[in-house]
Amino acid sequence: MVNIGVLVGSLSKHSYSQKIANYLMTRSQAVKFVQVNYDILPLYNPDLEKKPPLEWQVFRKVIDKMDALLIVTQEYNFSIPGGLKNAIDVVSVPSPRPHIYHKPVLLVTDSSGSRGGANANAHIQQMLRYMGMDVMNAFITIGNVQQDFDANDQLINHDVMKELDNSLNDFIKGLDTK
């Protein structure tokens, strides 16, 4: 079975990014989703590479075991949250073959504004491609995300559901060919 690691940009358990990730993790029986938490990772410092912190070692081993990644994040200050950036930095080494080299990734961004985190999406895609990841060629942004969920945190916007389902299915099909 294919293992897909899930990284959620917000550290809040009640974030819309987490709600989107929760929705996506229920959409396919053909793969196993594993949410990978990174909130205890020490800040990346290359001086520590001679004796990496245990948290880095464990996080890297978990990411190494994943066949692909799903990243769902909101936009913070026209970019991505610092915690997510730190997690990506931790797995971006060693060079030239980082732990995420040629790992497929599906990226979804969201925001309370109408652009749906487009700046964060463009920024993280650029960063991941530079690191050698195989980013799915899609630009999935969910704007005004607060309107897409009901009081029980269930996704209710059928257009968003369709876009997410189609993108996830295409991503999974692409994994079968690798």
PDB file of N, CA and C in Angstrom, residues 26-72:
ATOM      1  N   THR A  26      -9.861  11.103   4.205  1.00  0.00           N
ATOM      2  CA  THR A  26     -10.979  10.149   4.196  1.00  0.00           C
ATOM      3  C   THR A  26     -11.412   9.772   2.783  1.00  0.00           C
ATOM      4  N   ARG A  27     -10.746  10.303   1.784  1.00  0.00           N
ATOM      5  CA  ARG A  27     -11.256  10.192   0.418  1.00  0.00           C
ATOM      6  C   ARG A  27     -10.769   8.986  -0.374  1.00  0.00           C
ATOM      7  N   SER A  28      -9.806   8.250   0.121  1.00  0.00           N
ATOM      8  CA  SER A  28      -9.311   7.116  -0.658  1.00  0.00           C
ATOM      9  C   SER A  28      -8.940   5.959   0.258  1.00  0.00           C
ATOM     10  N   GLN A  29      -9.415   4.785  -0.120  1.00  0.00           N
ATOM     11  CA  GLN A  29      -9.062   3.553   0.573  1.00  0.00           C
ATOM     12  C   GLN A  29      -7.818   2.921  -0.054  1.00  0.00           C
ATOM     13  N   ALA A  30      -7.399   3.453  -1.198  1.00  0.00           N
ATOM     14  CA  ALA A  30      -6.300   2.848  -1.959  1.00  0.00           C
ATOM     15  C   ALA A  30      -4.922   3.205  -1.400  1.00  0.00           C
ATOM     16  N   VAL A  31      -4.869   4.189  -0.517  1.00  0.00           N
ATOM     17  CA  VAL A  31      -3.603   4.629   0.065  1.00  0.00           C
ATOM     18  C   VAL A  31      -3.761   4.756   1.572  1.00  0.00           C
ATOM     19  N   LYS A  32      -2.626   4.828   2.250  1.00  0.00           N
ATOM     20  CA  LYS A  32      -2.643   5.052   3.694  1.00  0.00           C
ATOM     21  C   LYS A  32      -2.086   6.448   3.957  1.00  0.00           C
ATOM     22  N   PHE A  33      -2.870   7.270   4.631  1.00  0.00           N
ATOM     23  CA  PHE A  33      -2.441   8.614   4.998  1.00  0.00           C
ATOM     24  C   PHE A  33      -1.865   8.587   6.410  1.00  0.00           C
ATOM     25  N   VAL A  34      -0.736   9.262   6.583  1.00  0.00           N
ATOM     26  CA  VAL A  34      -0.093   9.356   7.889  1.00  0.00           C
ATOM     27  C   VAL A  34       0.210  10.825   8.146  1.00  0.00           C
ATOM     28  N   GLN A  35      -0.510  11.431   9.101  1.00  0.00           N
ATOM     29  CA  GLN A  35      -0.209  12.824   9.408  1.00  0.00           C
ATOM     30  C   GLN A  35       1.097  12.869  10.186  1.00  0.00           C
ATOM     31  N   VAL A  36       2.032  13.647   9.684  1.00  0.00           N
ATOM     32  CA  VAL A  36       3.365  13.741  10.271  1.00  0.00           C
ATOM     33  C   VAL A  36       3.474  15.086  10.983  1.00  0.00           C
ATOM     34  N   ASN A  37       3.575  15.021  12.295  1.00  0.00           N
ATOM     35  CA  ASN A  37       3.664  16.247  13.086  1.00  0.00           C
ATOM     36  C   ASN A  37       5.116  16.718  13.164  1.00  0.00           C
ATOM     37  N   TYR A  38       5.270  18.004  13.161  1.00  0.00           N
ATOM     38  CA  TYR A  38       6.620  18.582  13.166  1.00  0.00           C
ATOM     39  C   TYR A  38       6.769  19.672  14.212  1.00  0.00           C
ATOM     40  N   ASP A  39       5.792  19.804  15.094  1.00  0.00           N
ATOM     41  CA  ASP A  39       5.792  20.935  16.008  1.00  0.00           C
ATOM     42  C   ASP A  39       6.880  20.887  17.078  1.00  0.00           C
ATOM     43  N   ILE A  40       7.540  19.755  17.281  1.00  0.00           N
ATOM     44  CA  ILE A  40       8.609  19.699  18.281  1.00  0.00           C
ATOM     45  C   ILE A  40      10.011  19.768  17.660  1.00  0.00           C
ATOM     46  N   LEU A  41      10.080  19.964  16.354  1.00  0.00           N
ATOM     47  CA  LEU A  41      11.390  20.014  15.706  1.00  0.00           C
ATOM     48  C   LEU A  41      12.170  21.251  16.135  1.00  0.00           C
ATOM     49  N   PRO A  42      13.410  21.065  16.583  1.00  0.00           N
ATOM     50  CA  PRO A  42      14.256  22.230  16.832  1.00  0.00           C
ATOM     51  C   PRO A  42      14.488  22.978  15.511  1.00  0.00           C
ATOM     52  N   LEU A  43      14.706  24.275  15.626  1.00  0.00           N
ATOM     53  CA  LEU A  43      14.977  25.067  14.425  1.00  0.00           C
ATOM     54  C   LEU A  43      16.189  24.508  13.691  1.00  0.00           C
ATOM     55  N   TYR A  44      16.092  24.526  12.355  1.00  0.00           N
ATOM     56  CA  TYR A  44      17.188  23.987  11.564  1.00  0.00           C
ATOM     57  C   TYR A  44      18.433  24.853  11.717  1.00  0.00           C
ATOM     58  N   ASN A  45      19.548  24.196  11.963  1.00  0.00           N
ATOM     59  CA  ASN A  45      20.844  24.849  12.075  1.00  0.00           C
ATOM     60  C   ASN A  45      21.859  23.869  11.494  1.00  0.00           C
ATOM     61  N   PRO A  46      22.500  24.208  10.384  1.00  0.00           N
ATOM     62  CA  PRO A  46      23.434  23.271   9.758  1.00  0.00           C
ATOM     63  C   PRO A  46      24.592  22.866  10.657  1.00  0.00           C
ATOM     64  N   ASP A  47      24.902  23.667  11.665  1.00  0.00           N
ATOM     65  CA  ASP A  47      25.982  23.309  12.589  1.00  0.00           C
ATOM     66  C   ASP A  47      25.659  22.035  13.370  1.00  0.00           C
ATOM     67  N   LEU A  48      24.376  21.701  13.466  1.00  0.00           N
ATOM     68  CA  LEU A  48      23.965  20.517  14.224  1.00  0.00           C
ATOM     69  C   LEU A  48      24.003  19.232  13.396  1.00  0.00           C
ATOM     70  N   GLU A  49      24.332  19.337  12.112  1.00  0.00           N
ATOM     71  CA  GLU A  49      24.306  18.160  11.234  1.00  0.00           C
ATOM     72  C   GLU A  49      25.330  17.091  11.631  1.00  0.00           C
ATOM     73  N   LYS A  50      26.399  17.470  12.290  1.00  0.00           N
ATOM     74  CA  LYS A  50      27.394  16.468  12.708  1.00  0.00           C
ATOM     75  C   LYS A  50      26.790  15.492  13.712  1.00  0.00           C
ATOM     76  N   LYS A  51      25.891  15.998  14.531  1.00  0.00           N
ATOM     77  CA  LYS A  51      25.162  15.167  15.491  1.00  0.00           C
ATOM     78  C   LYS A  51      23.722  15.689  15.541  1.00  0.00           C
ATOM     79  N   PRO A  52      22.911  15.292  14.534  1.00  0.00           N
ATOM     80  CA  PRO A  52      21.550  15.840  14.445  1.00  0.00           C
ATOM     81  C   PRO A  52      20.710  15.519  15.683  1.00  0.00           C
ATOM     82  N   PRO A  53      19.866  16.468  16.096  1.00  0.00           N
ATOM     83  CA  PRO A  53      18.961  16.208  17.212  1.00  0.00           C
ATOM     84  C   PRO A  53      18.083  14.980  16.923  1.00  0.00           C
ATOM     85  N   LEU A  54      17.731  14.269  17.963  1.00  0.00           N
ATOM     86  CA  LEU A  54      16.909  13.063  17.829  1.00  0.00           C
ATOM     87  C   LEU A  54      15.608  13.359  17.090  1.00  0.00           C
ATOM     88  N   GLU A  55      15.004  14.513  17.350  1.00  0.00           N
ATOM     89  CA  GLU A  55      13.747  14.878  16.697  1.00  0.00           C
ATOM     90  C   GLU A  55      13.920  14.944  15.177  1.00  0.00           C
ATOM     91  N   TRP A  56      15.040  15.498  14.721  1.00  0.00           N
ATOM     92  CA  TRP A  56      15.316  15.542  13.277  1.00  0.00           C
ATOM     93  C   TRP A  56      15.456  14.135  12.728  1.00  0.00           C
ATOM     94  N   GLN A  57      16.197  13.297  13.434  1.00  0.00           N
ATOM     95  CA  GLN A  57      16.441  11.933  12.960  1.00  0.00           C
ATOM     96  C   GLN A  57      15.132  11.173  12.801  1.00  0.00           C
ATOM     97  N   VAL A  58      14.267  11.260  13.794  1.00  0.00           N
ATOM     98  CA  VAL A  58      12.983  10.557  13.736  1.00  0.00           C
ATOM     99  C   VAL A  58      12.123  11.115  12.611  1.00  0.00           C
ATOM    100  N   PHE A  59      12.036  12.438  12.519  1.00  0.00           N
ATOM    101  CA  PHE A  59      11.228  13.066  11.481  1.00  0.00           C
ATOM    102  C   PHE A  59      11.720  12.652  10.091  1.00  0.00           C
ATOM    103  N   ARG A  60      13.014  12.669   9.876  1.00  0.00           N
ATOM    104  CA  ARG A  60      13.589  12.278   8.587  1.00  0.00           C
ATOM    105  C   ARG A  60      13.281  10.824   8.262  1.00  0.00           C
ATOM    106  N   LYS A  61      13.363   9.940   9.249  1.00  0.00           N
ATOM    107  CA  LYS A  61      13.066   8.518   9.005  1.00  0.00           C
ATOM    108  C   LYS A  61      11.604   8.314   8.624  1.00  0.00           C
ATOM    109  N   VAL A  62      10.718   9.050   9.278  1.00  0.00           N
ATOM    110  CA  VAL A  62       9.294   8.954   8.940  1.00  0.00           C
ATOM    111  C   VAL A  62       9.064   9.439   7.514  1.00  0.00           C
ATOM    112  N   ILE A  63       9.625  10.577   7.160  1.00  0.00           N
ATOM    113  CA  ILE A  63       9.466  11.117   5.804  1.00  0.00           C
ATOM    114  C   ILE A  63      10.073  10.156   4.781  1.00  0.00           C
ATOM    115  N   ASP A  64      11.212   9.544   5.103  1.00  0.00           N
ATOM    116  CA  ASP A  64      11.840   8.583   4.196  1.00  0.00           C
ATOM    117  C   ASP A  64      10.913   7.409   3.897  1.00  0.00           C
ATOM    118  N   LYS A  65      10.078   7.027   4.854  1.00  0.00           N
ATOM    119  CA  LYS A  65       9.174   5.884   4.677  1.00  0.00           C
ATOM    120  C   LYS A  65       7.922   6.226   3.873  1.00  0.00           C
ATOM    121  N   MET A  66       7.686   7.493   3.675  1.00  0.00           N
ATOM    122  CA  MET A  66       6.512   7.916   2.916  1.00  0.00           C
ATOM    123  C   MET A  66       6.810   7.849   1.424  1.00  0.00           C
ATOM    124  N   ASP A  67       5.851   7.350   0.664  1.00  0.00           N
ATOM    125  CA  ASP A  67       5.997   7.272  -0.790  1.00  0.00           C
ATOM    126  C   ASP A  67       5.723   8.610  -1.455  1.00  0.00           C
ATOM    127  N   ALA A  68       4.948   9.451  -0.777  1.00  0.00           N
ATOM    128  CA  ALA A  68       4.563  10.759  -1.309  1.00  0.00           C
ATOM    129  C   ALA A  68       4.154  11.637  -0.138  1.00  0.00           C
ATOM    130  N   LEU A  69       3.976  12.922  -0.428  1.00  0.00           N
ATOM    131  CA  LEU A  69       3.524  13.865   0.594  1.00  0.00           C
ATOM    132  C   LEU A  69       2.310  14.643   0.108  1.00  0.00           C
ATOM    133  N   LEU A  70       1.451  14.966   1.045  1.00  0.00           N
ATOM    134  CA  LEU A  70       0.348  15.888   0.845  1.00  0.00           C
ATOM    135  C   LEU A  70       0.610  17.041   1.798  1.00  0.00           C
ATOM    136  N   ILE A  71       0.710  18.241   1.262  1.00  0.00           N
ATOM    137  CA  ILE A  71       0.918  19.426   2.092  1.00  0.00           C
ATOM    138  C   ILE A  71      -0.306  20.324   1.946  1.00  0.00           C
ATOM    139  N   VAL A  72      -0.915  20.636   3.089  1.00  0.00           N
ATOM    140  CA  VAL A  72      -2.065  21.542   3.118  1.00  0.00           C
ATOM    141  C   VAL A  72      -1.687  22.677   4.052  1.00  0.00           C
TER     142      VAL A  72
END
